[in-house]
Amino acid sequence: DQQVKQNSPSLSVQEGRISILNCDYTNSMFDYFLWYKKYPAEGPTFLISISSIKDKNEDGRFTVFLNKSAKHLSLHIVPSQPGDSAVYFCAAGGGGSNYKLTFGKGTLLTVNP
Amino acid sequence: EAQVTQNPRYLITVTGKKLTVTCSQNMNHEYMSWYRQDPGLGLRQIYYSMNVEVTDKGDVPEGYKVSRKEKRNFPLILESPSPNQTSLYFCASSLNRGNTEAFFGQGTRLTVV
């Protein structure tokens, strides 16, 4: 049972436009959510997170929105840059006695110059 | 520099030959985890450790062992590797339980023939 779903394996956008990456989850016990970015031949790097008590968190060009009732979160990148081209993983955690992050399968973002 | 270091980065081995992938972090983090990344499956947790001498299974622990004798080190042991363990492995650490990001190593690409 996949608890964190990223239904779009890939996304292509033009430089300067907005990129929107989506993530759905099924476990209502999750209480924090993170986005990671991964370049080829490197480990994932933390991008931005949000707690379940918030509905928005912003960091520069990156904004994460959380809709708890829909069990949906999204990452907005504005404006998109070619250097943003990478695989983006959504992750969720909390809600239990153990530390654990559950990851989605990832979305490959390509930003075209 | 804060980092998670994995060794080796690349390894080709034969079925049944025991191997260990080392992981070390210099951030005094309590929590450490191992993940494997496979095409179409994203990141799946193998084992995690909440502190020294405290380890537990993740989602895909079969065929793996871990140990946590010191806070900084969390080796992954494959007692009898099989071809289905060919994968990209990541070690991660984080400060403590809660809304904290995980820091990932650079990855170990393992091929079992």
XYZ file of C-alpha atoms in Angstrom:
226
model
C 0.000 0.000 0.000
C 1.573 3.203 -1.177
C 1.009 5.822 1.493
C 2.669 8.691 -0.342
C 1.909 9.084 -4.020
C 3.412 11.254 -6.683
C 1.274 10.477 -9.681
C 3.279 12.416 -12.249
C 6.552 10.659 -13.080
C 7.721 13.697 -15.021
C 7.005 17.365 -15.634
C 8.442 19.747 -18.188
C 8.204 23.552 -17.914
C 9.754 26.579 -19.539
C 12.327 28.668 -17.719
C 10.676 31.521 -15.846
C 7.303 29.815 -15.551
C 5.825 28.140 -12.504
C 6.482 24.472 -11.712
C 3.865 22.696 -9.631
C 4.659 19.274 -8.237
C 1.918 17.337 -6.529
C 1.818 14.735 -3.801
C -1.053 12.822 -2.186
C -1.007 10.792 0.985
C -3.346 8.315 2.572
C -2.209 8.121 6.194
C -4.018 10.779 8.196
C -1.522 10.273 11.030
C 1.283 11.952 9.102
C 2.028 15.273 10.754
C 4.930 16.681 8.805
C 5.884 16.702 5.169
C 9.099 17.378 3.330
C 10.318 17.850 -0.210
C 13.697 16.590 -1.334
C 15.547 17.304 -4.530
C 17.882 14.798 -6.118
C 20.419 15.278 -8.884
C 21.898 12.252 -10.663
C 24.816 10.623 -8.810
C 24.040 12.568 -5.628
C 22.039 11.899 -2.491
C 18.696 13.631 -1.952
C 18.941 17.082 -0.408
C 16.325 18.688 1.767
C 14.385 21.494 0.114
C 11.459 22.587 2.273
C 9.079 21.180 4.871
C 5.699 21.891 6.374
C 4.012 20.883 9.595
C 0.423 19.727 9.585
C -0.577 22.744 11.677
C 0.227 25.017 8.736
C -1.166 25.247 5.240
C 1.695 27.094 3.605
C 5.429 27.475 3.971
C 7.598 29.636 1.788
C 11.345 29.771 1.227
C 12.512 31.986 -1.572
C 11.287 30.608 -4.879
C 9.855 27.512 -3.211
C 6.436 27.309 -1.570
C 4.758 24.216 -0.199
C 0.987 24.120 0.246
C -0.789 21.582 2.408
C -4.483 20.704 2.134
C -5.144 18.337 5.018
C -8.763 17.673 4.184
C -7.754 16.522 0.710
C -4.556 14.843 1.968
C -2.693 16.710 -0.706
C 0.407 18.838 -0.839
C 2.113 20.675 -3.633
C 5.441 22.328 -4.250
C 5.486 25.520 -6.289
C 8.695 26.799 -7.832
C 8.509 30.339 -9.148
C 10.258 31.273 -11.354
C 11.624 27.956 -12.549
C 15.273 27.813 -13.548
C 17.214 25.219 -15.570
C 19.195 24.370 -12.424
C 15.944 23.202 -10.831
C 15.904 20.223 -13.196
C 16.064 17.205 -10.895
C 13.956 14.471 -9.342
C 11.737 15.762 -6.543
C 10.628 13.448 -3.776
C 7.753 14.110 -1.451
C 8.106 12.554 2.022
C 5.853 12.300 5.037
C 6.493 11.393 8.643
C 5.268 11.406 12.197
C 2.128 10.080 13.737
C 3.755 7.142 15.430
C 6.312 6.228 18.036
C 9.093 5.625 15.541
C 11.020 8.000 13.432
C 10.346 7.183 9.789
C 9.984 9.032 6.533
C 7.806 7.538 3.824
C 8.773 8.684 0.356
C 6.872 8.980 -2.871
C 8.314 7.600 -6.088
C 9.521 10.981 -7.274
C 8.796 13.380 -10.131
C 11.437 14.274 -12.694
C 11.262 18.017 -13.361
C 12.851 19.366 -16.506
C 13.113 23.121 -16.903
C 13.796 24.085 -20.496
C 15.812 27.237 -21.260
C 31.488 20.459 7.084
C 28.365 18.564 8.125
C 28.081 15.404 6.132
C 27.052 11.791 5.826
C 29.755 9.632 4.271
C 29.136 6.289 2.647
C 31.702 3.834 1.366
C 32.154 2.450 -1.143
C 30.405 4.579 -3.774
C 30.349 1.727 -6.257
C 30.576 -2.003 -5.686
C 30.204 -5.045 -7.897
C 30.100 -8.360 -6.084
C 29.057 -11.946 -6.587
C 26.073 -13.744 -5.135
C 26.662 -14.979 -1.621
C 29.785 -12.989 -0.817
C 29.230 -11.044 2.397
C 29.693 -7.306 2.172
C 29.389 -4.233 4.360
C 28.549 -0.698 3.295
C 29.742 1.823 5.837
C 27.984 5.021 6.834
C 29.320 7.723 9.107
C 27.912 11.107 10.122
C 29.676 13.971 11.876
C 26.626 15.864 13.137
C 26.046 13.949 16.380
C 22.643 12.888 15.049
C 20.622 10.356 16.982
C 18.648 8.964 14.071
C 20.117 7.088 11.136
C 18.462 5.134 8.344
C 19.224 3.102 5.272
C 17.192 3.381 2.076
C 17.313 1.730 -1.283
C 16.241 3.448 -4.477
C 14.944 1.387 -7.369
C 13.432 2.541 -10.676
C 9.719 3.171 -10.333
C 9.769 2.475 -6.600
C 11.313 5.605 -5.129
C 13.102 5.450 -1.792
C 12.244 2.590 0.525
C 13.508 2.340 4.076
C 15.494 -0.779 4.947
C 16.432 -0.255 8.603
C 16.639 2.630 10.983
C 18.233 3.375 14.323
C 16.969 5.758 16.967
C 20.181 5.696 18.977
C 23.145 3.540 19.918
C 22.157 -0.127 20.187
C 18.572 0.680 19.118
C 17.656 -0.501 15.625
C 14.462 -1.579 13.924
C 13.175 -2.796 10.591
C 11.907 -0.495 7.911
C 9.772 -1.475 4.940
C 12.183 -3.818 3.142
C 14.553 -5.378 5.725
C 14.836 -8.890 4.284
C 18.402 -9.852 3.463
C 19.977 -6.992 5.411
C 21.468 -6.453 8.845
C 22.602 -3.315 10.616
C 24.392 -2.396 13.795
C 24.763 0.802 15.808
C 27.644 0.409 18.217
C 28.626 4.062 18.028
C 26.488 7.110 17.444
C 28.311 8.196 14.307
C 28.386 4.856 12.437
C 25.589 2.769 10.985
C 26.896 0.024 8.695
C 24.644 -1.976 6.384
C 25.525 -5.657 6.131
C 24.499 -8.053 3.387
C 25.345 -11.519 4.704
C 24.571 -13.323 1.459
C 23.849 -10.831 -1.324
C 21.517 -11.802 -4.142
C 20.894 -10.168 -7.537
C 17.612 -8.638 -6.309
C 19.681 -6.523 -3.925
C 21.243 -4.729 -6.852
C 20.222 -1.176 -6.130
C 21.276 2.328 -5.164
C 21.628 2.638 -1.399
C 21.451 5.771 0.706
C 22.288 6.330 4.314
C 20.614 9.227 6.108
C 20.798 10.857 9.512
C 18.727 13.390 11.377
C 18.964 15.204 14.679
C 16.047 13.666 16.502
C 12.478 12.591 16.222
C 10.138 15.235 14.949
C 9.977 17.786 12.200
C 13.575 17.599 11.197
C 15.154 17.051 7.864
C 17.232 14.002 7.081
C 20.703 14.447 5.604
C 21.643 11.896 2.984
C 24.918 10.395 1.928
C 26.079 10.360 -1.682
C 24.823 6.853 -2.297
C 26.335 3.430 -2.956
C 25.569 1.732 -6.223
C 25.669 -1.998 -5.624
C 25.566 -4.624 -8.349
C 25.250 -8.291 -7.381
C 25.987 -10.731 -10.208
